[in-house]
PDB file of C-alpha atoms in Angstrom:
ATOM      1  CA  UNK A 440       0.000   0.000   0.000  1.00 35.00           C
ATOM      2  CA  UNK A 441       2.791   2.429   0.868  1.00 36.00           C
ATOM      3  CA  UNK A 442       4.498   1.722  -2.461  1.00 40.00           C
ATOM      4  CA  UNK A 443       1.320   2.586  -4.400  1.00 41.00           C
ATOM      5  CA  UNK A 444       0.948   5.885  -2.554  1.00 42.00           C
ATOM      6  CA  UNK A 445       4.631   6.641  -3.189  1.00 47.00           C
ATOM      7  CA  UNK A 446       4.226   5.985  -6.918  1.00 46.00           C
ATOM      8  CA  UNK A 447       1.118   8.175  -6.979  1.00 48.00           C
ATOM      9  CA  UNK A 448       2.972  11.037  -5.356  1.00 46.00           C
ATOM     10  CA  UNK A 449       5.891  10.619  -7.779  1.00 43.00           C
ATOM     11  CA  UNK A 450       3.488  10.691 -10.747  1.00 41.00           C
ATOM     12  CA  UNK A 451       1.719  13.773  -9.374  1.00 44.00           C
ATOM     13  CA  UNK A 452       5.069  15.546  -8.912  1.00 45.00           C
ATOM     14  CA  UNK A 453       6.142  14.648 -12.456  1.00 46.00           C
ATOM     15  CA  UNK A 454       2.855  15.950 -13.896  1.00 43.00           C
ATOM     16  CA  UNK A 455       3.215  19.169 -11.897  1.00 47.00           C
ATOM     17  CA  UNK A 456       6.707  19.698 -13.303  1.00 48.00           C
ATOM     18  CA  UNK A 457       5.441  19.150 -16.854  1.00 46.00           C
ATOM     19  CA  UNK A 458       2.528  21.541 -16.358  1.00 47.00           C
ATOM     20  CA  UNK A 459       4.783  24.236 -14.930  1.00 47.00           C
ATOM     21  CA  UNK A 460       7.369  23.757 -17.660  1.00 46.00           C
ATOM     22  CA  UNK A 461       4.709  24.294 -20.351  1.00 47.00           C
ATOM     23  CA  UNK A 462       3.491  27.464 -18.608  1.00 54.00           C
ATOM     24  CA  UNK A 463       7.019  28.916 -18.638  1.00 56.00           C
ATOM     25  CA  UNK A 464       7.973  28.070 -22.229  1.00 67.00           C
ATOM     26  CA  UNK A 465       8.908  30.753 -24.791  1.00 71.00           C
ATOM     27  CA  UNK A 466       7.269  30.160 -28.187  1.00 76.00           C
ATOM     28  CA  UNK A 467       9.741  28.479 -30.551  1.00 70.00           C
ATOM     29  CA  UNK A 468       8.773  30.761 -33.454  1.00 73.00           C
ATOM     30  CA  UNK A 469      10.052  33.791 -31.539  1.00 80.00           C
ATOM     31  CA  UNK A 470      13.542  32.310 -31.053  1.00 85.00           C
ATOM     32  CA  UNK A 471      16.318  33.392 -33.483  1.00 84.00           C
ATOM     33  CA  UNK A 472      17.774  30.554 -35.548  1.00 91.00           C
ATOM     34  CA  UNK A 473      21.195  30.638 -33.822  1.00 91.00           C
ATOM     35  CA  UNK A 474      19.452  30.083 -30.470  1.00 93.00           C
ATOM     36  CA  UNK A 475      17.165  27.233 -31.533  1.00 93.00           C
ATOM     37  CA  UNK A 476      17.667  23.716 -30.202  1.00 96.00           C
ATOM     38  CA  UNK A 477      16.673  20.238 -31.299  1.00 95.00           C
ATOM     39  CA  UNK A 478      14.549  19.826 -28.139  1.00 95.00           C
ATOM     40  CA  UNK A 479      12.791  23.165 -28.648  1.00 95.00           C
ATOM     41  CA  UNK A 480      12.561  24.093 -24.948  1.00 96.00           C
ATOM     42  CA  UNK A 481      13.066  27.817 -24.382  1.00 97.00           C
ATOM     43  CA  UNK A 482      12.801  30.185 -21.432  1.00 97.00           C
ATOM     44  CA  UNK A 483      13.504  33.863 -21.063  1.00 96.00           C
ATOM     45  CA  UNK A 484      15.409  35.039 -17.992  1.00 97.00           C
ATOM     46  CA  UNK A 485      12.296  35.824 -15.939  1.00 97.00           C
ATOM     47  CA  UNK A 486      10.765  32.437 -16.756  1.00 97.00           C
ATOM     48  CA  UNK A 487      13.997  30.650 -15.834  1.00 98.00           C
ATOM     49  CA  UNK A 488      14.076  32.425 -12.484  1.00 98.00           C
ATOM     50  CA  UNK A 489      10.424  31.537 -11.814  1.00 98.00           C
ATOM     51  CA  UNK A 490      10.973  27.904 -12.825  1.00 98.00           C
ATOM     52  CA  UNK A 491      14.027  27.483 -10.599  1.00 98.00           C
ATOM     53  CA  UNK A 492      12.287  29.113  -7.650  1.00 98.00           C
ATOM     54  CA  UNK A 493       9.231  26.904  -8.133  1.00 98.00           C
ATOM     55  CA  UNK A 494      11.077  23.612  -8.631  1.00 98.00           C
ATOM     56  CA  UNK A 495      14.045  24.303  -6.345  1.00 98.00           C
ATOM     57  CA  UNK A 496      16.347  21.287  -6.088  1.00 98.00           C
ATOM     58  CA  UNK A 497      14.162  19.331  -8.559  1.00 98.00           C
ATOM     59  CA  UNK A 498      15.685  21.444 -11.368  1.00 98.00           C
ATOM     60  CA  UNK A 499      19.385  22.008 -12.032  1.00 99.00           C
ATOM     61  CA  UNK A 500      20.545  25.425 -13.282  1.00 99.00           C
ATOM     62  CA  UNK A 501      23.913  25.604 -15.064  1.00 99.00           C
ATOM     63  CA  UNK A 502      25.827  28.691 -16.207  1.00 99.00           C
ATOM     64  CA  UNK A 503      27.754  27.488 -19.277  1.00 99.00           C
ATOM     65  CA  UNK A 504      29.954  30.581 -19.685  1.00 98.00           C
ATOM     66  CA  UNK A 505      33.704  30.490 -19.161  1.00 97.00           C
ATOM     67  CA  UNK A 506      35.135  30.551 -15.667  1.00 96.00           C
ATOM     68  CA  UNK A 507      36.479  34.074 -16.191  1.00 93.00           C
ATOM     69  CA  UNK A 508      33.105  35.366 -17.366  1.00 96.00           C
ATOM     70  CA  UNK A 509      31.306  34.241 -14.243  1.00 97.00           C
ATOM     71  CA  UNK A 510      34.162  35.408 -12.019  1.00 95.00           C
ATOM     72  CA  UNK A 511      34.342  38.943 -13.440  1.00 96.00           C
ATOM     73  CA  UNK A 512      30.878  39.587 -14.891  1.00 96.00           C
ATOM     74  CA  UNK A 513      28.785  37.819 -12.247  1.00 97.00           C
ATOM     75  CA  UNK A 514      26.149  35.101 -12.364  1.00 98.00           C
ATOM     76  CA  UNK A 515      22.560  34.442 -11.248  1.00 98.00           C
ATOM     77  CA  UNK A 516      22.335  33.751  -7.529  1.00 98.00           C
ATOM     78  CA  UNK A 517      20.114  30.701  -8.165  1.00 98.00           C
ATOM     79  CA  UNK A 518      22.609  28.929 -10.460  1.00 99.00           C
ATOM     80  CA  UNK A 519      23.659  25.519  -9.139  1.00 99.00           C
ATOM     81  CA  UNK A 520      26.980  25.295 -10.997  1.00 99.00           C
ATOM     82  CA  UNK A 521      29.272  26.858 -13.566  1.00 99.00           C
ATOM     83  CA  UNK A 522      30.230  24.224 -16.155  1.00 99.00           C
ATOM     84  CA  UNK A 523      31.736  25.924 -19.224  1.00 98.00           C
ATOM     85  CA  UNK A 524      30.499  24.607 -22.560  1.00 98.00           C
ATOM     86  CA  UNK A 525      33.522  26.240 -24.192  1.00 97.00           C
ATOM     87  CA  UNK A 526      36.705  27.457 -22.544  1.00 94.00           C
ATOM     88  CA  UNK A 527      39.874  29.291 -23.468  1.00 88.00           C
ATOM     89  CA  UNK A 528      42.701  26.768 -23.814  1.00 87.00           C
ATOM     90  CA  UNK A 529      45.991  27.483 -22.062  1.00 84.00           C
ATOM     91  CA  UNK A 530      47.908  30.142 -24.009  1.00 86.00           C
ATOM     92  CA  UNK A 531      44.855  30.629 -26.236  1.00 89.00           C
ATOM     93  CA  UNK A 532      45.795  32.015 -29.669  1.00 92.00           C
ATOM     94  CA  UNK A 533      43.893  34.839 -31.336  1.00 95.00           C
ATOM     95  CA  UNK A 534      40.921  33.819 -33.515  1.00 94.00           C
ATOM     96  CA  UNK A 535      40.899  36.257 -36.453  1.00 95.00           C
ATOM     97  CA  UNK A 536      37.503  35.082 -37.716  1.00 94.00           C
ATOM     98  CA  UNK A 537      35.770  35.532 -34.343  1.00 90.00           C
ATOM     99  CA  UNK A 538      37.921  38.580 -33.437  1.00 94.00           C
ATOM    100  CA  UNK A 539      38.715  37.226 -29.966  1.00 89.00           C
ATOM    101  CA  UNK A 540      40.888  34.661 -28.206  1.00 92.00           C
ATOM    102  CA  UNK A 541      40.093  31.112 -29.312  1.00 92.00           C
ATOM    103  CA  UNK A 542      37.471  29.089 -27.465  1.00 93.00           C
ATOM    104  CA  UNK A 543      37.425  25.277 -27.551  1.00 94.00           C
ATOM    105  CA  UNK A 544      34.519  23.001 -26.672  1.00 96.00           C
ATOM    106  CA  UNK A 545      34.997  21.637 -23.158  1.00 96.00           C
ATOM    107  CA  UNK A 546      35.098  17.832 -23.540  1.00 96.00           C
ATOM    108  CA  UNK A 547      34.338  17.534 -19.814  1.00 97.00           C
ATOM    109  CA  UNK A 548      31.027  19.429 -20.052  1.00 98.00           C
ATOM    110  CA  UNK A 549      28.799  16.338 -20.266  1.00 98.00           C
ATOM    111  CA  UNK A 550      30.753  14.222 -17.768  1.00 97.00           C
ATOM    112  CA  UNK A 551      30.907  17.072 -15.224  1.00 98.00           C
ATOM    113  CA  UNK A 552      27.160  17.648 -15.429  1.00 98.00           C
ATOM    114  CA  UNK A 553      26.548  13.920 -14.978  1.00 98.00           C
ATOM    115  CA  UNK A 554      28.782  13.892 -11.892  1.00 98.00           C
ATOM    116  CA  UNK A 555      27.017  16.875 -10.358  1.00 98.00           C
ATOM    117  CA  UNK A 556      23.536  15.530 -11.055  1.00 98.00           C
ATOM    118  CA  UNK A 557      24.441  12.176  -9.547  1.00 98.00           C
ATOM    119  CA  UNK A 558      25.791  13.894  -6.434  1.00 98.00           C
ATOM    120  CA  UNK A 559      22.473  15.760  -6.141  1.00 98.00           C
ATOM    121  CA  UNK A 560      20.446  12.557  -6.565  1.00 98.00           C
ATOM    122  CA  UNK A 561      19.164  13.667  -9.977  1.00 98.00           C
ATOM    123  CA  UNK A 562      19.175  12.047 -13.412  1.00 97.00           C
ATOM    124  CA  UNK A 563      18.768  12.620 -17.137  1.00 98.00           C
ATOM    125  CA  UNK A 564      15.037  13.328 -16.774  1.00 98.00           C
ATOM    126  CA  UNK A 565      15.737  16.287 -14.453  1.00 98.00           C
ATOM    127  CA  UNK A 566      14.816  19.716 -15.838  1.00 98.00           C
ATOM    128  CA  UNK A 567      18.213  21.256 -16.680  1.00 99.00           C
ATOM    129  CA  UNK A 568      18.307  25.010 -17.287  1.00 99.00           C
ATOM    130  CA  UNK A 569      21.258  26.444 -19.232  1.00 99.00           C
ATOM    131  CA  UNK A 570      22.322  30.088 -19.401  1.00 99.00           C
ATOM    132  CA  UNK A 571      25.188  31.827 -21.217  1.00 97.00           C
ATOM    133  CA  UNK A 572      25.817  35.458 -22.169  1.00 94.00           C
ATOM    134  CA  UNK A 573      22.994  35.826 -24.699  1.00 93.00           C
ATOM    135  CA  UNK A 574      21.563  32.418 -25.589  1.00 93.00           C
ATOM    136  CA  UNK A 575      23.688  30.952 -28.399  1.00 95.00           C
ATOM    137  CA  UNK A 576      26.213  28.885 -26.403  1.00 97.00           C
ATOM    138  CA  UNK A 577      23.473  27.568 -24.130  1.00 98.00           C
ATOM    139  CA  UNK A 578      21.595  26.393 -27.242  1.00 98.00           C
ATOM    140  CA  UNK A 579      24.642  24.458 -28.458  1.00 98.00           C
ATOM    141  CA  UNK A 580      25.128  23.006 -24.980  1.00 98.00           C
ATOM    142  CA  UNK A 581      21.451  21.993 -24.912  1.00 98.00           C
ATOM    143  CA  UNK A 582      21.859  20.159 -28.219  1.00 98.00           C
ATOM    144  CA  UNK A 583      24.828  18.246 -26.845  1.00 98.00           C
ATOM    145  CA  UNK A 584      22.872  17.222 -23.752  1.00 99.00           C
ATOM    146  CA  UNK A 585      19.951  16.061 -25.901  1.00 98.00           C
ATOM    147  CA  UNK A 586      22.390  13.858 -27.835  1.00 98.00           C
ATOM    148  CA  UNK A 587      23.596  12.470 -24.494  1.00 98.00           C
ATOM    149  CA  UNK A 588      20.060  11.418 -23.544  1.00 98.00           C
ATOM    150  CA  UNK A 589      18.849  14.304 -21.375  1.00 98.00           C
ATOM    151  CA  UNK A 590      15.115  14.692 -21.879  1.00 98.00           C
ATOM    152  CA  UNK A 591      14.231  18.029 -20.255  1.00 98.00           C
ATOM    153  CA  UNK A 592      16.867  20.613 -21.221  1.00 98.00           C
ATOM    154  CA  UNK A 593      15.951  24.310 -21.422  1.00 98.00           C
ATOM    155  CA  UNK A 594      17.992  27.193 -22.788  1.00 98.00           C
ATOM    156  CA  UNK A 595      17.610  30.768 -21.529  1.00 97.00           C
ATOM    157  CA  UNK A 596      17.243  32.592 -24.844  1.00 96.00           C
ATOM    158  CA  UNK A 597      18.246  36.071 -23.647  1.00 95.00           C
ATOM    159  CA  UNK A 598      21.085  34.896 -21.411  1.00 95.00           C
ATOM    160  CA  UNK A 599      22.761  36.696 -18.539  1.00 97.00           C
ATOM    161  CA  UNK A 600      23.777  39.911 -20.312  1.00 93.00           C
ATOM    162  CA  UNK A 601      21.158  39.947 -23.066  1.00 83.00           C
ATOM    163  CA  UNK A 602      21.173  40.766 -26.762  1.00 77.00           C
ATOM    164  CA  UNK A 603      23.155  43.657 -28.223  1.00 76.00           C
ATOM    165  CA  UNK A 604      21.561  46.765 -29.718  1.00 76.00           C
ATOM    166  CA  UNK A 605      21.874  46.545 -33.521  1.00 84.00           C
ATOM    167  CA  UNK A 606      22.163  50.263 -34.351  1.00 83.00           C
ATOM    168  CA  UNK A 607      22.227  53.775 -32.971  1.00 88.00           C
ATOM    169  CA  UNK A 608      24.438  55.394 -30.358  1.00 88.00           C
ATOM    170  CA  UNK A 609      24.156  52.347 -28.079  1.00 85.00           C
ATOM    171  CA  UNK A 610      25.024  49.877 -30.842  1.00 82.00           C
ATOM    172  CA  UNK A 611      26.738  46.783 -29.471  1.00 80.00           C
ATOM    173  CA  UNK A 612      25.653  47.387 -25.885  1.00 72.00           C
ATOM    174  CA  UNK A 613      23.761  44.544 -24.225  1.00 79.00           C
ATOM    175  CA  UNK A 614      20.816  46.483 -22.801  1.00 72.00           C
ATOM    176  CA  UNK A 615      17.792  44.900 -24.516  1.00 76.00           C
ATOM    177  CA  UNK A 616      16.981  41.925 -22.325  1.00 76.00           C
ATOM    178  CA  UNK A 617      18.676  39.218 -20.268  1.00 90.00           C
ATOM    179  CA  UNK A 618      19.020  38.359 -16.596  1.00 96.00           C
ATOM    180  CA  UNK A 619      20.839  41.506 -15.457  1.00 95.00           C
ATOM    181  CA  UNK A 620      18.649  43.885 -17.460  1.00 91.00           C
ATOM    182  CA  UNK A 621      15.532  42.222 -16.028  1.00 94.00           C
ATOM    183  CA  UNK A 622      16.691  43.158 -12.519  1.00 96.00           C
ATOM    184  CA  UNK A 623      16.872  39.539 -11.411  1.00 98.00           C
ATOM    185  CA  UNK A 624      19.192  38.604  -8.504  1.00 98.00           C
ATOM    186  CA  UNK A 625      22.842  38.097  -9.403  1.00 98.00           C
ATOM    187  CA  UNK A 626      26.203  38.298  -7.690  1.00 98.00           C
ATOM    188  CA  UNK A 627      29.969  38.221  -8.259  1.00 97.00           C
ATOM    189  CA  UNK A 628      30.163  35.576  -5.519  1.00 96.00           C
ATOM    190  CA  UNK A 629      30.686  32.288  -7.365  1.00 96.00           C
ATOM    191  CA  UNK A 630      31.757  30.213  -4.371  1.00 96.00           C
ATOM    192  CA  UNK A 631      33.950  27.132  -4.570  1.00 97.00           C
ATOM    193  CA  UNK A 632      31.053  24.640  -4.552  1.00 97.00           C
ATOM    194  CA  UNK A 633      29.639  26.073  -7.795  1.00 98.00           C
ATOM    195  CA  UNK A 634      33.021  26.602  -9.478  1.00 97.00           C
ATOM    196  CA  UNK A 635      34.406  24.419 -12.262  1.00 98.00           C
ATOM    197  CA  UNK A 636      37.915  23.017 -11.931  1.00 94.00           C
ATOM    198  CA  UNK A 637      39.385  21.706 -15.201  1.00 86.00           C
ATOM    199  CA  UNK A 638      41.666  18.689 -15.138  1.00 75.00           C
ATOM    200  CA  UNK A 639      44.550  20.267 -17.089  1.00 59.00           C
TER     201      UNK A 639
END
């Protein structure tokens, strides 16, 4: 009898998560092509904050920016971990095409997330929220996780800093949207428990 009640509660919790997730979703048609994912699960910054607050430890929120970005630019206070999707290699050369120092995909991204989820008692069906600067890296990270068998991966389409203004005197400034521009809670305090430590 206890087992049946337990299963019923688990089913009710799962249905509640699904219902909430649908209520928070950004419409796929409104998402720019470079931010679209194979899973098609999108949130804006406010929705991501509401989802994490509602689900708490039943959802896992990852900042996929580089370690230096989160250290010097800040990160959402409700993020569970920083796991860079891409990272600057040691002695990173200049990338002329991208007009910045080279970034390489972090081969430890998937394994590190798996380790952290396991430590938290969570699995591949856990809602995983991903945030980057403006939504393109988190989309690529979401696609990788879908390939690895994760079934509930969301990308924050406007990211932490938001999209850049396309023209005018504020051209290039990230003031349109995003976590910081929405006035959501953030901090420079990463803390060791949320920090990523590469193996090299």
